[in-house]
mmCIF file of C-alpha atoms and ligand atoms in Angstrom:
data_model
loop_
_atom_site.group_PDB
_atom_site.id
_atom_site.type_symbol
_atom_site.label_atom_id
_atom_site.label_comp_id
_atom_site.label_asym_id
_atom_site.label_seq_id
_atom_site.Cartn_x
_atom_site.Cartn_y
_atom_site.Cartn_z
ATOM 1 C CA MET Y 288 8.196 24.359 1.445
ATOM 2 C CA ARG Y 289 5.538 24.833 -1.210
ATOM 3 C CA THR Y 290 4.122 21.582 -2.580
ATOM 4 C CA VAL Y 291 3.368 21.717 -6.306
ATOM 5 C CA ILE Y 292 0.728 19.340 -7.682
ATOM 6 C CA LEU Y 293 0.995 18.531 -11.398
ATOM 7 C CA LYS Y 294 -1.886 16.699 -13.080
ATOM 8 C CA ILE Y 295 -0.943 13.918 -15.491
ATOM 9 C CA ASP Y 296 -2.851 11.419 -17.584
ATOM 10 C CA PRO Y 297 -1.591 8.130 -16.083
ATOM 11 C CA ARG Y 298 -1.859 6.359 -19.464
ATOM 12 C CA ARG Y 299 -0.268 9.103 -21.521
ATOM 13 C CA PRO Y 300 1.669 11.157 -18.996
ATOM 14 C CA ASP Y 301 2.721 14.605 -20.074
ATOM 15 C CA GLY Y 302 6.441 14.673 -20.822
ATOM 16 C CA HIS Y 303 6.936 18.016 -19.100
ATOM 17 C CA ALA Y 304 5.596 16.868 -15.725
ATOM 18 C CA ILE Y 305 7.578 13.608 -15.810
ATOM 19 C CA ALA Y 306 10.745 15.479 -16.825
ATOM 20 C CA LYS Y 307 10.283 17.865 -13.895
ATOM 21 C CA ALA Y 308 9.843 14.951 -11.483
ATOM 22 C CA ALA Y 309 12.865 13.141 -12.940
ATOM 23 C CA SER Y 310 15.014 16.233 -12.617
ATOM 24 C CA LEU Y 311 14.015 16.722 -8.960
ATOM 25 C CA LEU Y 312 14.801 13.069 -8.206
ATOM 26 C CA ARG Y 313 18.192 13.277 -9.931
ATOM 27 C CA GLN Y 314 19.033 16.309 -7.808
ATOM 28 C CA GLY Y 315 18.329 14.357 -4.624
ATOM 29 C CA GLY Y 316 14.757 15.556 -4.077
ATOM 30 C CA VAL Y 317 11.693 13.491 -3.213
ATOM 31 C CA VAL Y 318 8.569 13.208 -5.390
ATOM 32 C CA ALA Y 319 5.161 11.574 -4.866
ATOM 33 C CA PHE Y 320 3.877 9.674 -7.895
ATOM 34 C CA PRO Y 321 1.023 7.308 -8.742
ATOM 35 C CA THR Y 322 1.525 3.568 -9.175
ATOM 36 C CA GLU Y 323 -1.152 0.984 -10.038
ATOM 37 C CA THR Y 324 -1.417 0.073 -6.323
ATOM 38 C CA VAL Y 325 -1.083 3.243 -4.202
ATOM 39 C CA TYR Y 326 0.881 6.496 -4.475
ATOM 40 C CA GLY Y 327 4.584 6.218 -3.663
ATOM 41 C CA LEU Y 328 7.018 8.769 -2.221
ATOM 42 C CA GLY Y 329 10.180 8.294 -4.253
ATOM 43 C CA ALA Y 330 13.879 9.070 -3.965
ATOM 44 C CA ASP Y 331 16.931 7.971 -5.972
ATOM 45 C CA ALA Y 332 17.704 4.585 -4.369
ATOM 46 C CA PHE Y 333 21.478 5.245 -4.509
ATOM 47 C CA ASN Y 334 21.264 8.651 -2.807
ATOM 48 C CA GLU Y 335 21.405 8.136 0.951
ATOM 49 C CA ALA Y 336 20.497 11.742 1.840
ATOM 50 C CA ALA Y 337 17.476 11.679 -0.472
ATOM 51 C CA VAL Y 338 16.251 8.404 1.049
ATOM 52 C CA ARG Y 339 16.688 9.912 4.515
ATOM 53 C CA GLU Y 340 14.302 12.696 3.393
ATOM 54 C CA VAL Y 341 11.667 10.081 2.552
ATOM 55 C CA PHE Y 342 11.848 8.628 6.071
ATOM 56 C CA ALA Y 343 11.712 12.130 7.565
ATOM 57 C CA ALA Y 344 8.757 13.360 5.466
ATOM 58 C CA LYS Y 345 6.695 10.281 6.395
ATOM 59 C CA GLY Y 346 7.871 10.060 10.009
ATOM 60 C CA ARG Y 347 8.748 6.432 9.239
ATOM 61 C CA PRO Y 348 10.850 4.451 11.736
ATOM 62 C CA ALA Y 349 14.343 3.629 10.446
ATOM 63 C CA ASP Y 350 13.795 -0.117 10.988
ATOM 64 C CA ASP Y 351 11.130 -0.294 8.277
ATOM 65 C CA PRO Y 352 12.801 -0.881 4.867
ATOM 66 C CA LEU Y 353 11.609 0.537 1.539
ATOM 67 C CA ILE Y 354 10.630 -1.062 -1.771
ATOM 68 C CA VAL Y 355 12.816 -0.217 -4.767
ATOM 69 C CA HIS Y 356 10.962 0.390 -8.057
ATOM 70 C CA VAL Y 357 12.621 -0.408 -11.368
ATOM 71 C CA GLY Y 358 11.730 0.341 -14.981
ATOM 72 C CA SER Y 359 13.839 -2.392 -16.571
ATOM 73 C CA LEU Y 360 15.350 -5.791 -15.792
ATOM 74 C CA ARG Y 361 18.804 -4.270 -16.206
ATOM 75 C CA ASP Y 362 18.078 -2.090 -13.165
ATOM 76 C CA VAL Y 363 17.238 -5.188 -11.101
ATOM 77 C CA SER Y 364 20.852 -6.283 -11.396
ATOM 78 C CA LYS Y 365 21.988 -2.864 -10.127
ATOM 79 C CA VAL Y 366 20.198 -3.376 -6.796
ATOM 80 C CA CYS Y 367 20.315 -7.182 -6.367
ATOM 81 C CA SER Y 368 23.413 -9.366 -6.075
ATOM 82 C CA ASP Y 369 21.627 -12.444 -7.395
ATOM 83 C CA VAL Y 370 18.339 -13.198 -9.140
ATOM 84 C CA PRO Y 371 17.354 -16.854 -8.601
ATOM 85 C CA ALA Y 372 15.492 -18.788 -11.303
ATOM 86 C CA ALA Y 373 12.275 -18.755 -9.257
ATOM 87 C CA ALA Y 374 12.379 -14.945 -9.162
ATOM 88 C CA LYS Y 375 12.934 -14.747 -12.904
ATOM 89 C CA LYS Y 376 9.895 -16.917 -13.452
ATOM 90 C CA LEU Y 377 7.689 -14.588 -11.409
ATOM 91 C CA MET Y 378 9.153 -11.483 -13.070
ATOM 92 C CA ARG Y 379 8.373 -12.871 -16.531
ATOM 93 C CA THR Y 380 4.809 -13.626 -15.514
ATOM 94 C CA PHE Y 381 3.753 -10.792 -13.227
ATOM 95 C CA TRP Y 382 5.946 -7.817 -14.124
ATOM 96 C CA PRO Y 383 5.249 -5.074 -14.695
ATOM 97 C CA GLY Y 384 2.623 -5.308 -11.979
ATOM 98 C CA PRO Y 385 1.734 -5.403 -8.281
ATOM 99 C CA LEU Y 386 4.280 -8.015 -7.188
ATOM 100 C CA THR Y 387 7.287 -7.241 -4.965
ATOM 101 C CA LEU Y 388 10.116 -9.747 -4.618
ATOM 102 C CA VAL Y 389 12.560 -10.043 -1.722
ATOM 103 C CA LEU Y 390 16.021 -10.644 -3.226
ATOM 104 C CA PRO Y 391 19.649 -10.555 -2.061
ATOM 105 C CA LYS Y 392 20.791 -6.926 -1.855
ATOM 106 C CA SER Y 393 23.672 -5.533 -3.849
ATOM 107 C CA GLY Y 394 26.422 -3.747 -1.900
ATOM 108 C CA ASN Y 395 25.853 -0.627 -4.061
ATOM 109 C CA VAL Y 396 22.558 0.212 -2.383
ATOM 110 C CA PRO Y 397 22.932 2.280 0.811
ATOM 111 C CA GLY Y 398 21.951 0.399 3.971
ATOM 112 C CA ILE Y 399 19.288 2.976 4.873
ATOM 113 C CA VAL Y 400 17.066 1.710 2.016
ATOM 114 C CA THR Y 401 16.805 -1.798 3.486
ATOM 115 C CA ALA Y 402 17.082 -0.767 7.152
ATOM 116 C CA GLY Y 403 20.334 -2.717 7.340
ATOM 117 C CA LEU Y 404 18.879 -5.972 5.938
ATOM 118 C CA GLN Y 405 20.897 -8.028 3.446
ATOM 119 C CA THR Y 406 17.760 -8.470 1.335
ATOM 120 C CA ILE Y 407 15.988 -5.872 -0.795
ATOM 121 C CA CYS Y 408 12.374 -5.566 -1.954
ATOM 122 C CA VAL Y 409 12.055 -4.867 -5.699
ATOM 123 C CA ARG Y 410 9.118 -4.344 -8.013
ATOM 124 C CA MET Y 411 8.427 -3.070 -11.533
ATOM 125 C CA PRO Y 412 5.246 -0.972 -11.520
ATOM 126 C CA SER Y 413 2.824 -1.234 -14.440
ATOM 127 C CA ASN Y 414 1.572 2.336 -14.102
ATOM 128 C CA VAL Y 415 2.955 4.058 -17.198
ATOM 129 C CA ALA Y 416 3.994 7.252 -15.436
ATOM 130 C CA ALA Y 417 5.743 5.376 -12.627
ATOM 131 C CA ARG Y 418 7.611 3.126 -15.027
ATOM 132 C CA LYS Y 419 8.640 6.037 -17.242
ATOM 133 C CA LEU Y 420 10.003 7.832 -14.201
ATOM 134 C CA CYS Y 421 12.010 4.745 -13.185
ATOM 135 C CA ARG Y 422 13.406 4.410 -16.707
ATOM 136 C CA MET Y 423 14.533 8.029 -16.678
ATOM 137 C CA VAL Y 424 15.988 8.102 -13.169
ATOM 138 C CA GLY Y 425 17.030 4.506 -12.432
ATOM 139 C CA PRO Y 426 15.939 2.534 -9.342
ATOM 140 C CA ILE Y 427 13.597 4.594 -7.128
ATOM 141 C CA ALA Y 428 13.125 3.736 -3.457
ATOM 142 C CA ALA Y 429 9.506 4.479 -2.588
ATOM 143 C CA PRO Y 430 7.258 3.600 0.318
ATOM 144 C CA SER Y 431 3.584 4.506 0.185
ATOM 145 C CA ALA Y 432 3.220 8.312 0.221
ATOM 146 C CA ASN Y 433 1.302 8.641 3.493
ATOM 147 C CA THR Y 434 2.318 9.826 6.929
ATOM 148 C CA PHE Y 435 3.541 6.717 8.763
ATOM 149 C CA GLY Y 436 0.653 4.717 10.218
ATOM 150 C CA ARG Y 437 -2.090 6.432 8.166
ATOM 151 C CA PRO Y 438 -4.067 4.702 5.409
ATOM 152 C CA SER Y 439 -2.094 4.449 2.145
ATOM 153 C CA PRO Y 440 -2.916 7.150 -0.433
ATOM 154 C CA THR Y 441 -4.965 6.195 -3.474
ATOM 155 C CA LYS Y 442 -5.510 9.799 -4.647
ATOM 156 C CA ALA Y 443 -3.169 12.785 -4.912
ATOM 157 C CA MET Y 444 -5.447 14.557 -2.432
ATOM 158 C CA HIS Y 445 -4.615 11.914 0.197
ATOM 159 C CA VAL Y 446 -0.907 12.569 -0.345
ATOM 160 C CA SER Y 447 -1.327 16.300 -0.019
ATOM 161 C CA SER Y 448 -3.458 16.031 3.103
ATOM 162 C CA ASP Y 449 -0.603 14.086 4.780
ATOM 163 C CA LEU Y 450 2.511 15.649 3.247
ATOM 164 C CA ASN Y 451 1.583 19.131 2.045
ATOM 165 C CA GLY Y 452 4.465 21.508 2.807
ATOM 166 C CA ARG Y 453 6.878 18.614 3.422
ATOM 167 C CA ILE Y 454 7.609 17.579 -0.190
ATOM 168 C CA PRO Y 455 8.164 19.666 -3.329
ATOM 169 C CA LEU Y 456 6.075 17.764 -5.911
ATOM 170 C CA ILE Y 457 3.099 15.452 -6.280
ATOM 171 C CA LEU Y 458 2.256 13.956 -9.691
ATOM 172 C CA ASP Y 459 -1.534 13.658 -9.736
ATOM 173 C CA GLY Y 460 -2.527 10.695 -11.902
ATOM 174 C CA GLY Y 461 -6.048 10.340 -10.450
ATOM 175 C CA SER Y 462 -7.283 7.382 -8.407
ATOM 176 C CA THR Y 463 -5.047 4.314 -8.427
ATOM 177 C CA ASP Y 464 -6.444 1.172 -10.099
ATOM 178 C CA ILE Y 465 -5.884 -1.492 -7.464
ATOM 179 C CA GLY Y 466 -6.089 0.548 -4.265
ATOM 180 C CA ILE Y 467 -4.011 -1.650 -1.938
ATOM 181 C CA GLU Y 468 -0.275 -2.264 -1.925
ATOM 182 C CA SER Y 469 1.586 -4.963 -3.847
ATOM 183 C CA THR Y 470 1.876 -8.614 -2.827
ATOM 184 C CA ILE Y 471 5.298 -9.160 -1.217
ATOM 185 C CA VAL Y 472 6.929 -12.527 -1.849
ATOM 186 C CA GLY Y 473 10.050 -14.056 -0.269
ATOM 187 C CA LEU Y 474 11.870 -16.780 -2.207
ATOM 188 C CA SER Y 475 13.940 -18.613 0.372
ATOM 189 C CA PRO Y 476 11.652 -19.961 1.675
ATOM 190 C CA GLN Y 477 8.934 -19.281 -0.885
ATOM 191 C CA ARG Y 478 6.226 -17.417 0.988
ATOM 192 C CA ILE Y 479 3.867 -14.471 0.826
ATOM 193 C CA LEU Y 480 4.876 -11.828 3.362
ATOM 194 C CA ARG Y 481 2.118 -9.339 2.531
ATOM 195 C CA PRO Y 482 -1.057 -10.274 0.622
ATOM 196 C CA GLY Y 483 -2.166 -8.198 -2.365
ATOM 197 C CA LYS Y 484 -3.948 -8.458 -5.689
ATOM 198 C CA ILE Y 485 -1.709 -11.312 -6.841
ATOM 199 C CA THR Y 486 -2.867 -14.266 -4.769
ATOM 200 C CA ALA Y 487 -1.237 -17.448 -3.447
ATOM 201 C CA GLY Y 488 -3.270 -19.438 -5.989
ATOM 202 C CA GLN Y 489 -1.868 -17.424 -8.899
ATOM 203 C CA LEU Y 490 1.696 -17.740 -7.597
ATOM 204 C CA ARG Y 491 1.394 -21.497 -7.002
ATOM 205 C CA LYS Y 492 0.752 -22.050 -10.705
ATOM 206 C CA TYR Y 493 4.398 -21.097 -11.208
ATOM 207 C CA LEU Y 494 5.899 -21.977 -7.803
ATOM 208 C CA PRO Y 495 3.795 -24.791 -6.299
ATOM 209 C CA ASP Y 496 5.493 -24.577 -2.871
ATOM 210 C CA MET Y 497 4.503 -20.962 -2.267
ATOM 211 C CA GLU Y 498 3.252 -20.643 1.306
ATOM 212 C CA PHE Y 499 0.687 -18.104 2.491
ATOM 213 C CA ALA Y 500 2.549 -17.049 5.610
ATOM 214 C CA VAL Y 501 0.393 -14.135 6.755
ATOM 215 C CA SER Y 502 -2.028 -14.635 9.616
ATOM 216 C CA ALA Y 503 -3.364 -12.587 12.482
ATOM 217 C CA ARG Y 504 -1.509 -14.723 15.029
ATOM 218 C CA ARG Y 505 1.869 -15.198 13.361
ATOM 219 C CA LYS Y 506 4.886 -12.997 13.883
ATOM 220 C CA PRO Y 507 4.979 -10.381 11.084
ATOM 221 C CA LEU Y 508 7.445 -11.291 8.336
ATOM 222 C CA ALA Y 509 7.872 -7.899 6.686
ATOM 223 C CA PRO Y 510 9.333 -5.494 9.272
ATOM 224 C CA GLY Y 511 6.650 -2.868 8.567
ATOM 225 C CA MET Y 512 3.844 -5.333 9.266
ATOM 226 C CA LYS Y 513 4.453 -5.191 13.024
ATOM 227 C CA TYR Y 514 3.073 -1.665 13.395
ATOM 228 C CA ARG Y 515 -0.608 -0.691 13.720
ATOM 229 C CA HIS Y 516 -1.181 0.632 10.273
ATOM 230 C CA TYR Y 517 -3.671 2.147 7.879
ATOM 231 C CA ALA Y 518 -5.140 3.504 11.031
ATOM 232 C CA PRO Y 519 -7.837 6.130 11.229
ATOM 233 C CA ARG Y 520 -7.771 8.316 14.322
ATOM 234 C CA ALA Y 521 -11.041 6.829 15.556
ATOM 235 C CA GLN Y 522 -11.376 3.412 17.179
ATOM 236 C CA LEU Y 523 -12.125 0.776 14.548
ATOM 237 C CA TRP Y 524 -14.010 -2.437 15.185
ATOM 238 C CA LEU Y 525 -13.831 -5.026 12.436
ATOM 239 C CA ILE Y 526 -16.789 -7.417 12.282
ATOM 240 C CA ARG Y 527 -15.618 -10.643 10.666
ATOM 241 C CA ASN Y 528 -18.936 -12.218 9.730
ATOM 242 C CA PRO Y 529 -21.289 -9.279 9.664
ATOM 243 C CA ASP Y 530 -25.010 -9.769 9.588
ATOM 244 C CA HIS Y 531 -27.446 -6.933 9.311
ATOM 245 C CA ARG Y 532 -29.036 -7.387 12.725
ATOM 246 C CA LYS Y 533 -25.763 -7.785 14.626
ATOM 247 C CA VAL Y 534 -24.241 -4.667 13.052
ATOM 248 C CA SER Y 535 -27.405 -2.659 13.576
ATOM 249 C CA ARG Y 536 -27.598 -3.603 17.244
ATOM 250 C CA MET Y 537 -23.948 -2.756 17.777
ATOM 251 C CA ILE Y 538 -24.319 0.684 16.193
ATOM 252 C CA LYS Y 539 -27.405 1.517 18.264
ATOM 253 C CA SER Y 540 -25.837 0.444 21.525
ATOM 254 C CA GLN Y 541 -22.770 2.629 20.911
ATOM 255 C CA GLN Y 542 -24.937 5.569 19.871
ATOM 256 C CA ARG Y 543 -26.896 5.257 23.101
ATOM 257 C CA LYS Y 544 -23.588 5.777 24.918
ATOM 258 C CA GLY Y 545 -23.316 9.095 23.095
ATOM 259 C CA LEU Y 546 -20.768 7.997 20.456
ATOM 260 C CA LYS Y 547 -20.935 9.233 16.891
ATOM 261 C CA VAL Y 548 -20.606 6.023 14.856
ATOM 262 C CA GLY Y 549 -19.301 5.623 11.307
ATOM 263 C CA LEU Y 550 -19.943 2.503 9.247
ATOM 264 C CA LEU Y 551 -17.681 1.090 6.579
ATOM 265 C CA ALA Y 552 -20.171 -1.073 4.730
ATOM 266 C CA VAL Y 553 -19.726 -3.588 1.971
ATOM 267 C CA SER Y 554 -23.101 -3.006 0.308
ATOM 268 C CA ARG Y 555 -26.466 -3.093 2.089
ATOM 269 C CA TYR Y 556 -26.024 -1.013 5.156
ATOM 270 C CA CYS Y 557 -27.499 -0.205 8.506
ATOM 271 C CA ALA Y 558 -28.233 3.311 9.663
ATOM 272 C CA ALA Y 559 -25.189 4.924 11.274
ATOM 273 C CA ASP Y 560 -24.232 8.575 11.723
ATOM 274 C CA LYS Y 561 -21.922 8.376 8.676
ATOM 275 C CA VAL Y 562 -21.748 5.599 6.109
ATOM 276 C CA ALA Y 563 -19.127 4.761 3.469
ATOM 277 C CA ILE Y 564 -19.905 1.938 1.050
ATOM 278 C CA ILE Y 565 -16.848 0.233 -0.412
ATOM 279 C CA GLY Y 566 -18.620 -2.277 -2.669
ATOM 280 C CA LYS Y 567 -19.422 -5.946 -2.634
ATOM 281 C CA LYS Y 568 -16.950 -7.043 -5.294
ATOM 282 C CA PRO Y 569 -13.552 -7.589 -3.664
ATOM 283 C CA GLN Y 570 -11.777 -5.568 -6.392
ATOM 284 C CA GLN Y 571 -14.079 -2.619 -5.737
ATOM 285 C CA ALA Y 572 -13.620 -2.968 -1.994
ATOM 286 C CA ALA Y 573 -9.839 -2.900 -2.481
ATOM 287 C CA ARG Y 574 -10.041 0.226 -4.622
ATOM 288 C CA ASN Y 575 -12.232 2.069 -2.126
ATOM 289 C CA CYS Y 576 -11.196 0.930 1.334
ATOM 290 C CA PHE Y 577 -8.389 3.409 2.116
ATOM 291 C CA ASP Y 578 -10.393 6.332 0.745
ATOM 292 C CA ALA Y 579 -13.348 5.256 2.903
ATOM 293 C CA LEU Y 580 -11.174 5.056 6.035
ATOM 294 C CA ARG Y 581 -9.826 8.532 5.393
ATOM 295 C CA TRP Y 582 -13.286 9.937 4.657
ATOM 296 C CA LEU Y 583 -14.823 8.433 7.801
ATOM 297 C CA ASP Y 584 -11.982 9.849 9.850
ATOM 298 C CA LYS Y 585 -12.762 13.337 8.553
ATOM 299 C CA GLN Y 586 -16.402 12.965 9.663
ATOM 300 C CA ASP Y 587 -15.208 13.154 13.238
ATOM 301 C CA VAL Y 588 -16.728 9.879 14.349
ATOM 302 C CA GLY Y 589 -15.613 8.331 17.642
ATOM 303 C CA LEU Y 590 -15.988 4.769 16.413
ATOM 304 C CA ILE Y 591 -15.859 3.140 12.987
ATOM 305 C CA ILE Y 592 -17.563 -0.207 12.580
ATOM 306 C CA ALA Y 593 -16.190 -2.017 9.514
ATOM 307 C CA GLU Y 594 -17.980 -4.933 7.899
ATOM 308 C CA GLY Y 595 -15.587 -7.711 6.968
ATOM 309 C CA LEU Y 596 -15.611 -9.424 3.585
ATOM 310 C CA PRO Y 597 -14.980 -13.036 2.547
ATOM 311 C CA GLU Y 598 -11.255 -13.784 2.679
ATOM 312 C CA THR Y 599 -10.793 -15.102 -0.827
ATOM 313 C CA GLY Y 600 -8.704 -13.577 -3.620
ATOM 314 C CA ILE Y 601 -7.988 -9.897 -3.104
ATOM 315 C CA GLY Y 602 -10.611 -9.994 -0.299
ATOM 316 C CA ALA Y 603 -7.952 -11.613 1.928
ATOM 317 C CA ALA Y 604 -5.635 -8.680 1.260
ATOM 318 C CA VAL Y 605 -8.350 -6.137 2.090
ATOM 319 C CA MET Y 606 -9.106 -7.993 5.334
ATOM 320 C CA ASN Y 607 -5.374 -7.993 6.161
ATOM 321 C CA ARG Y 608 -5.392 -4.175 5.912
ATOM 322 C CA LEU Y 609 -8.624 -3.793 7.904
ATOM 323 C CA ARG Y 610 -7.314 -6.107 10.644
ATOM 324 C CA ARG Y 611 -4.232 -4.000 11.005
ATOM 325 C CA ALA Y 612 -6.286 -0.803 11.126
ATOM 326 C CA ALA Y 613 -8.604 -2.287 13.753
ATOM 327 C CA THR Y 614 -8.483 -1.717 17.475
ATOM 328 C CA LYS Y 615 -10.783 -4.717 17.966
ATOM 329 C CA VAL Y 616 -11.762 -7.687 15.779
ATOM 330 C CA ILE Y 617 -15.151 -9.224 16.544
HETATM 331 O O1 TXA Z 707 2.394 -1.350 -3.828
HETATM 332 C C1 TXA Z 707 3.356 -1.101 -3.115
HETATM 333 O O2 TXA Z 707 4.135 -1.977 -2.728
HETATM 334 C C2 TXA Z 707 3.578 0.362 -2.708
HETATM 335 C C3 TXA Z 707 3.857 1.173 -3.965
HETATM 336 C C4 TXA Z 707 4.249 2.588 -3.667
HETATM 337 O O3 TXA Z 707 4.817 0.517 -4.741
HETATM 338 N N1 TXA Z 707 4.651 0.486 -1.757
HETATM 339 C C5 TXA Z 707 4.540 0.122 -0.451
HETATM 340 O O4 TXA Z 707 5.654 0.407 0.305
HETATM 341 O O5 TXA Z 707 3.574 -0.412 0.007
HETATM 342 P P1 TXA Z 707 5.648 0.446 1.898
HETATM 343 O O6 TXA Z 707 6.937 1.020 2.258
HETATM 344 O O7 TXA Z 707 4.447 1.138 2.385
HETATM 345 O O8 TXA Z 707 5.643 -1.062 2.327
HETATM 346 C C6 TXA Z 707 6.804 -1.825 2.146
HETATM 347 C C7 TXA Z 707 6.749 -3.067 2.979
HETATM 348 C C8 TXA Z 707 6.964 -2.788 4.468
HETATM 349 O O9 TXA Z 707 6.078 -3.581 5.232
HETATM 350 C C9 TXA Z 707 8.410 -3.238 4.661
HETATM 351 O O10 TXA Z 707 8.664 -3.652 5.972
HETATM 352 C C10 TXA Z 707 8.522 -4.390 3.673
HETATM 353 O O11 TXA Z 707 7.830 -3.903 2.557
HETATM 354 N N2 TXA Z 707 9.908 -4.670 3.272
HETATM 355 C C11 TXA Z 707 10.782 -3.841 2.655
HETATM 356 N N3 TXA Z 707 11.974 -4.436 2.475
HETATM 357 C C12 TXA Z 707 11.864 -5.681 2.982
HETATM 358 C C13 TXA Z 707 12.747 -6.810 3.082
HETATM 359 N N4 TXA Z 707 14.004 -6.747 2.643
HETATM 360 N N5 TXA Z 707 12.267 -7.939 3.643
HETATM 361 C C14 TXA Z 707 11.002 -8.020 4.087
HETATM 362 N N6 TXA Z 707 10.119 -6.990 4.017
HETATM 363 C C15 TXA Z 707 10.533 -5.839 3.484
HETATM 364 MG MG1 MG Z 708 3.053 1.878 3.585
#
């Protein structure tokens, strides 16, 4: 299959490109498109065969359910059997935006979308192109548009390096704004299942009982969180409280063993064979971290040493991703 890449301006997307994507989706095809978090690989949420194609293109296990994207509140009621008051409150405040809600599933949605669960993940993206596409097509089931287990794509180039030849169309809206996936929130009980840009503190202003349920030791709450993820091919050691001397010593000792070492650095860095700097500000780090992991992987290093960042705000979400990419946390 030939993969076509169409460039769009994410703020003022070209009608022709969106219409082409919408028409493919309506015919049961799959399309990669930008969102404000990461690129998604979409299919009509009511078309079982199309959703099966998404799983196949990504090599995603069937027990890992998808997120359904909507362009309007009316579409929420097509995929959910009930929308509790707490959910409505969060929708009014954070939608459109990087917040996914776990809600009771409507019987109209094929079981493949939710991997047989009676709940369904829903979000309304704020990216203009993504939302326009949802308004034209209806609810779109879309996981991140990477090969299963690889870092999520934040550029069209990342999508094509994973899925070229496996999907017909990629809408190229440039680099995504946020760079890591949406916050996932369950409502009964009220808890964060996957951290993201929208933090527990922000959510507690509206729902004071919201629990931050994600930790390295706890059983994963979102089915997909149990897999090693975002993973470069190289070994990855995450250093939780990095200091210059410790990191430097570690790099040198691995190099002496003959390993080519890559460093994912926050700002000031030590000499390594290859260095990617993701930025000191947590928002910057979020935007750059998946691109840096992919870039380091292409440099053919045997080991990546990643400097950790403070786990506050979106920094906690970045650390969640790095932990799950890591083969060792130090
Ligand atoms: O920002 C995002 O959320 C991006 C963009 C494309 O919207 N999407 C994304 O999808 O990250 P994906 O498939 O890579 O991650 C979805 C996560 C998985 O960990 C999955 O297990 C979890 O959501 N999930 C889906 N349905 C669920 C449910 N009913 N209950 C709990 N977790 C669920
Ligand atoms: Mg994913």
